[in-house]
mmCIF file of C-alpha atoms in Angstrom:
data_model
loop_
_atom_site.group_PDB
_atom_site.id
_atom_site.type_symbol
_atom_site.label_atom_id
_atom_site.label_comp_id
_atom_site.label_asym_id
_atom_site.label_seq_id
_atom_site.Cartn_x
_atom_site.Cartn_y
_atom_site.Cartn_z
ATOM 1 C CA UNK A 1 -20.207 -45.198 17.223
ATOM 2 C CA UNK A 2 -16.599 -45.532 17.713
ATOM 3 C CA UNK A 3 -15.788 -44.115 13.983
ATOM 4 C CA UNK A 4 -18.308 -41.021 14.844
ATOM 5 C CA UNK A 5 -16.701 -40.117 18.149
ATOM 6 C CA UNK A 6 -13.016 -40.092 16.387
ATOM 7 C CA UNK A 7 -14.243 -37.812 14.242
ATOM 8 C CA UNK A 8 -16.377 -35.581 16.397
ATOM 9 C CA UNK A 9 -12.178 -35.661 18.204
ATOM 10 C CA UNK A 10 -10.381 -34.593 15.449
ATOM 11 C CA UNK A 11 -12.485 -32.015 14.544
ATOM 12 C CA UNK A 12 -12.865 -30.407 17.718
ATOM 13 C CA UNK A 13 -8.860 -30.495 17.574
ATOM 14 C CA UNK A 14 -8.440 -29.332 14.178
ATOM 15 C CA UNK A 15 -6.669 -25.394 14.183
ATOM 16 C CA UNK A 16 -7.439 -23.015 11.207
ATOM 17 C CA UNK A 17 -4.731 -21.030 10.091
ATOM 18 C CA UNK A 18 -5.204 -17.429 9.923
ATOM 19 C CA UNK A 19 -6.179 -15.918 6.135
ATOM 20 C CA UNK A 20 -3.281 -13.952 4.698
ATOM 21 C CA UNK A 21 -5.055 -11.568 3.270
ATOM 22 C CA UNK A 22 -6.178 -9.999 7.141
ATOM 23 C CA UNK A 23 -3.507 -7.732 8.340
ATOM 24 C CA UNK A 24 -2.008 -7.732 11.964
ATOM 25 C CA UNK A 25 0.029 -4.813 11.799
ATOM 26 C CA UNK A 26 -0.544 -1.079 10.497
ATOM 27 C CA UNK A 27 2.769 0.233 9.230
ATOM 28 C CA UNK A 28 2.917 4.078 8.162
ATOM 29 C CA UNK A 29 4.897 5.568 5.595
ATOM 30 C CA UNK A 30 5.322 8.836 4.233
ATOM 31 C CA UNK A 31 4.804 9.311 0.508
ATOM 32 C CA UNK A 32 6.361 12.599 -1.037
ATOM 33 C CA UNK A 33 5.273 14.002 -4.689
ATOM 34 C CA UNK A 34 7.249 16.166 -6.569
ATOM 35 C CA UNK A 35 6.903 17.104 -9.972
ATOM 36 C CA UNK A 36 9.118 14.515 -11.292
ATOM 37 C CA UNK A 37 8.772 11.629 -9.353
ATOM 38 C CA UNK A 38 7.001 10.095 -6.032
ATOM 39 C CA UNK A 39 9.145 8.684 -3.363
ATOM 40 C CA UNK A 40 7.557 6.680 -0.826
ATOM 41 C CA UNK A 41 9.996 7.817 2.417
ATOM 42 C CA UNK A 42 11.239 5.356 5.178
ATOM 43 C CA UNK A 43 9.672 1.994 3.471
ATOM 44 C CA UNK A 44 10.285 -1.021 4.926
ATOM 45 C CA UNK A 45 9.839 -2.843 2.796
ATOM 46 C CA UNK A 46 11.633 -1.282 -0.248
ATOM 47 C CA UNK A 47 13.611 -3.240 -2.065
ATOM 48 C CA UNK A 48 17.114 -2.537 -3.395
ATOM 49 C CA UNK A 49 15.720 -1.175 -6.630
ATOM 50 C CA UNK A 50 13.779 1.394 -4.908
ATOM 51 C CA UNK A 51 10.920 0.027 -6.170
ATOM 52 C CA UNK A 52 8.251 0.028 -3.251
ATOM 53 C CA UNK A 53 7.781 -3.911 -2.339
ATOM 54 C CA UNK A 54 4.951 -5.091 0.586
ATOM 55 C CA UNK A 55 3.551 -8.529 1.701
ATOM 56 C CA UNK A 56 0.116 -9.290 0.942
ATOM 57 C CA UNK A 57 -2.052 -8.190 3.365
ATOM 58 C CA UNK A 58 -0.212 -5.438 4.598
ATOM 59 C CA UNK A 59 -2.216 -2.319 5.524
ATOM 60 C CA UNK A 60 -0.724 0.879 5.301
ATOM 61 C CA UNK A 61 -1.286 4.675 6.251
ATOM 62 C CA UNK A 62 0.416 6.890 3.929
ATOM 63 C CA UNK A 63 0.686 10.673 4.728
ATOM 64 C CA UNK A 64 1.197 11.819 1.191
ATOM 65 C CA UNK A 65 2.720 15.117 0.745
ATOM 66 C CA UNK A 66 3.127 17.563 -2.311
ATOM 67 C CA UNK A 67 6.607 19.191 -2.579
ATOM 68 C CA UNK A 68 5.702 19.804 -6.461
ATOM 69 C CA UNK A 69 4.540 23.433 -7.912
ATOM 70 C CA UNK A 70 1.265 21.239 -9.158
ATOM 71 C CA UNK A 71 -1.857 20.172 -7.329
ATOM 72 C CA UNK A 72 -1.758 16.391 -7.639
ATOM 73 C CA UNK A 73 -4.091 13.604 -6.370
ATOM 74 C CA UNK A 74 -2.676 10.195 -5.310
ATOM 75 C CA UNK A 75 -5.108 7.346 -5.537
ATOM 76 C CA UNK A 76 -4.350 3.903 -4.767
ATOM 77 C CA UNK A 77 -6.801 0.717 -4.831
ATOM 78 C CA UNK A 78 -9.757 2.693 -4.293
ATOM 79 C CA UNK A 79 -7.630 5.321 -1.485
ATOM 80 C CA UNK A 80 -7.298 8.888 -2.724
ATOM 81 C CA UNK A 81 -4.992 11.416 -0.976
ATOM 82 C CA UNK A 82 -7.874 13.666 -2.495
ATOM 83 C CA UNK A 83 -6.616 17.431 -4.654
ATOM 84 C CA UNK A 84 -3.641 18.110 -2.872
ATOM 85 C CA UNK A 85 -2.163 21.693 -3.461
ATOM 86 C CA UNK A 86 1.486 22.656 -2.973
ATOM 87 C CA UNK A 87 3.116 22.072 0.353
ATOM 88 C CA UNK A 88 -0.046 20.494 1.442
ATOM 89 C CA UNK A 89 -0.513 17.108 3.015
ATOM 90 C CA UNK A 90 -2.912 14.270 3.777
ATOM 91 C CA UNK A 91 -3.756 10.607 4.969
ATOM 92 C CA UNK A 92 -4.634 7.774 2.795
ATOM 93 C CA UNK A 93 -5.062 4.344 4.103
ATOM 94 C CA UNK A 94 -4.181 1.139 1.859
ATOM 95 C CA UNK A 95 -4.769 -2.362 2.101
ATOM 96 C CA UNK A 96 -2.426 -4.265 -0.121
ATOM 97 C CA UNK A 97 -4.460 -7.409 -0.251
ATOM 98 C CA UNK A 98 -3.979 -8.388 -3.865
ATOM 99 C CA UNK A 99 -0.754 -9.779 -5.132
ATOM 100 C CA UNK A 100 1.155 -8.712 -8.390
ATOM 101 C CA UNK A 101 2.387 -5.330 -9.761
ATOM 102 C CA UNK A 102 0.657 -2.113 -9.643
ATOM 103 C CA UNK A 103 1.119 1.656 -11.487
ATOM 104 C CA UNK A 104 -0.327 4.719 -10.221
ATOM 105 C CA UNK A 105 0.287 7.895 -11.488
ATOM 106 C CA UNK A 106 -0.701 11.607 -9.689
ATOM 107 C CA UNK A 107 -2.932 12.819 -11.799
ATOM 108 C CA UNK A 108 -3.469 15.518 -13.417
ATOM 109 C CA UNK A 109 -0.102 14.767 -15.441
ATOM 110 C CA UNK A 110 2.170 13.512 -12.725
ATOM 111 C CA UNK A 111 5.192 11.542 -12.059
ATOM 112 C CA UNK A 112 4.255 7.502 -11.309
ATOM 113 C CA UNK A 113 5.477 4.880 -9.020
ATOM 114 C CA UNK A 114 5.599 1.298 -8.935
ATOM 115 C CA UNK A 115 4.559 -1.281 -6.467
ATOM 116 C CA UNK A 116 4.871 -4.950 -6.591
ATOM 117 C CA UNK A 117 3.345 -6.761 -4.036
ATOM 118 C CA UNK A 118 4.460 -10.641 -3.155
#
């Protein structure tokens, strides 16, 4: 009995600690497509490369805008800024919840970016 209750103690004690994978915090960003390239605007977590750089589990809500002469689309893990003509804008909300480095391009045709996530 005495073994049982310690353990009934401990358990009722023990703390779980949070998965990383949930967010806490939605951060927006603007993300701005030209014809030659796609800058993601007033990142905070770019890195000194310029290279766009989140923790995992970070959520985001990107207002993706089109500065080029081209429609473009923008999708990103399963988000899509949908056809987006010129000097039009949108909303796209991403969950980075997978770590490692990812490519997207605006299709049709368009520049690319780069996004590592750590």
């Amino acid at each position: 009995m005495c073994i049982g209750a310690a353990a009934a103690v401990l358990s009722a004690g023990a703390v779980r600690a949070p998965a990383t994978t949930q967010p806490g915090v939605l951060y927006t960003s603007t993300v701005i497509i030209t014809d030659g390239k796609i800058v993601i605007a007033d990142n905070k977590f770019a890195a000194r490369t310029g290279f766009a750089r989140y923790p995992r589990g970070s959520m985001l809500r990107y207002t993706v805008v089109n500065r080029g002469t081209h429609a473009f689309t923008l999708n990103i893990l399963g988000s899509s800024s949908g056809r987006l003509p010129p000097g039009r804008k949108n909303t796209m909300l991403v969950n980075w919840d997978r770590r490692g480095k990812f490519r997207f391009r605006a299709v049709p045709n368009g520049p690319r970016m780069s996004v590592r996530v750590v």
